[in-house]
Amino acid sequence: MSEEGASFWITLIEKVIGIVLIALSILMIYFTFNSVNVLTIFTGLFTFLSVVLMIGGAFLIITKPPE
């Protein structure tokens, strides 16, 4: 397989993983805010982790691999 083909697949997989991370973070935020009364003091922790995942997913979508 040529380098161009491998680069295409790596870029595609990066984008898919980024989309999955963003979807996971949205689900985490949704379930965190729906169970605030159960999580009590850990609400901030789960919100922070969700935002970190969202930033990581956005970073994977935006960046391009070196050629």
PDB file of C-alpha atoms in Angstrom:
ATOM      1  CA  MET A   1       0.000   0.000   0.000  1.00  0.00           C
ATOM      2  CA  SER A   2       1.341   3.440  -0.854  1.00  0.00           C
ATOM      3  CA  GLU A   3       1.991   6.191   1.647  1.00  0.00           C
ATOM      4  CA  GLU A   4      -0.863   8.270   0.241  1.00  0.00           C
ATOM      5  CA  GLY A   5      -3.353   5.480   0.926  1.00  0.00           C
ATOM      6  CA  ALA A   6      -2.105   4.970   4.455  1.00  0.00           C
ATOM      7  CA  SER A   7      -2.259   8.704   5.152  1.00  0.00           C
ATOM      8  CA  PHE A   8      -5.876   8.806   3.979  1.00  0.00           C
ATOM      9  CA  TRP A   9      -6.915   5.986   6.317  1.00  0.00           C
ATOM     10  CA  ILE A  10      -5.054   7.458   9.282  1.00  0.00           C
ATOM     11  CA  THR A  11      -6.754  10.808   8.732  1.00  0.00           C
ATOM     12  CA  LEU A  12     -10.158   9.161   8.389  1.00  0.00           C
ATOM     13  CA  ILE A  13      -9.711   7.118  11.576  1.00  0.00           C
ATOM     14  CA  GLU A  14      -8.580  10.269  13.435  1.00  0.00           C
ATOM     15  CA  LYS A  15     -11.729  12.091  12.372  1.00  0.00           C
ATOM     16  CA  VAL A  16     -13.985   9.162  13.351  1.00  0.00           C
ATOM     17  CA  ILE A  17     -12.349   8.861  16.786  1.00  0.00           C
ATOM     18  CA  GLY A  18     -12.780  12.624  17.253  1.00  0.00           C
ATOM     19  CA  ILE A  19     -16.478  12.387  16.425  1.00  0.00           C
ATOM     20  CA  VAL A  20     -16.889   9.441  18.816  1.00  0.00           C
ATOM     21  CA  LEU A  21     -15.155  11.380  21.612  1.00  0.00           C
ATOM     22  CA  ILE A  22     -17.406  14.392  21.071  1.00  0.00           C
ATOM     23  CA  ALA A  23     -20.523  12.187  21.083  1.00  0.00           C
ATOM     24  CA  LEU A  24     -19.324  10.477  24.281  1.00  0.00           C
ATOM     25  CA  SER A  25     -18.692  13.810  25.963  1.00  0.00           C
ATOM     26  CA  ILE A  26     -22.156  15.065  25.004  1.00  0.00           C
ATOM     27  CA  LEU A  27     -23.686  11.930  26.521  1.00  0.00           C
ATOM     28  CA  MET A  28     -21.616  12.386  29.671  1.00  0.00           C
ATOM     29  CA  ILE A  29     -22.754  15.999  30.021  1.00  0.00           C
ATOM     30  CA  TYR A  30     -26.390  14.981  29.460  1.00  0.00           C
ATOM     31  CA  PHE A  31     -26.303  12.237  32.088  1.00  0.00           C
ATOM     32  CA  THR A  32     -24.316  14.404  34.512  1.00  0.00           C
ATOM     33  CA  PHE A  33     -26.879  17.191  34.446  1.00  0.00           C
ATOM     34  CA  ASN A  34     -29.773  14.732  34.699  1.00  0.00           C
ATOM     35  CA  SER A  35     -28.337  13.154  37.849  1.00  0.00           C
ATOM     36  CA  VAL A  36     -27.016  16.189  39.715  1.00  0.00           C
ATOM     37  CA  ASN A  37     -28.850  15.180  42.881  1.00  0.00           C
ATOM     38  CA  VAL A  38     -27.124  11.771  42.923  1.00  0.00           C
ATOM     39  CA  LEU A  39     -23.627  12.978  42.046  1.00  0.00           C
ATOM     40  CA  THR A  40     -23.706  15.948  44.462  1.00  0.00           C
ATOM     41  CA  ILE A  41     -20.058  17.046  44.849  1.00  0.00           C
ATOM     42  CA  PHE A  42     -18.809  15.047  41.854  1.00  0.00           C
ATOM     43  CA  THR A  43     -20.883  16.985  39.328  1.00  0.00           C
ATOM     44  CA  GLY A  44     -18.019  19.386  38.669  1.00  0.00           C
ATOM     45  CA  LEU A  45     -15.559  16.517  38.184  1.00  0.00           C
ATOM     46  CA  PHE A  46     -17.717  14.766  35.601  1.00  0.00           C
ATOM     47  CA  THR A  47     -18.426  18.046  33.816  1.00  0.00           C
ATOM     48  CA  PHE A  48     -14.687  18.794  33.691  1.00  0.00           C
ATOM     49  CA  LEU A  49     -13.927  15.320  32.305  1.00  0.00           C
ATOM     50  CA  SER A  50     -16.646  15.753  29.686  1.00  0.00           C
ATOM     51  CA  VAL A  51     -15.214  19.078  28.556  1.00  0.00           C
ATOM     52  CA  VAL A  52     -11.720  17.566  28.361  1.00  0.00           C
ATOM     53  CA  LEU A  53     -13.062  14.774  26.138  1.00  0.00           C
ATOM     54  CA  MET A  54     -14.854  17.301  23.958  1.00  0.00           C
ATOM     55  CA  ILE A  55     -11.702  19.379  23.529  1.00  0.00           C
ATOM     56  CA  GLY A  56      -9.718  16.239  22.685  1.00  0.00           C
ATOM     57  CA  GLY A  57     -12.267  15.195  20.086  1.00  0.00           C
ATOM     58  CA  ALA A  58     -12.304  18.645  18.529  1.00  0.00           C
ATOM     59  CA  PHE A  59      -8.501  18.629  18.452  1.00  0.00           C
ATOM     60  CA  LEU A  60      -8.511  15.303  16.592  1.00  0.00           C
ATOM     61  CA  ILE A  61     -11.009  16.618  14.056  1.00  0.00           C
ATOM     62  CA  ILE A  62      -9.191  19.912  13.438  1.00  0.00           C
ATOM     63  CA  THR A  63      -5.563  18.791  13.240  1.00  0.00           C
ATOM     64  CA  LYS A  64      -3.947  17.198  10.199  1.00  0.00           C
ATOM     65  CA  PRO A  65      -1.278  14.475  10.412  1.00  0.00           C
ATOM     66  CA  PRO A  66       2.210  15.361   9.180  1.00  0.00           C
ATOM     67  CA  GLU A  67       2.931  14.382   5.597  1.00  0.00           C
TER      68      GLU A  67
END
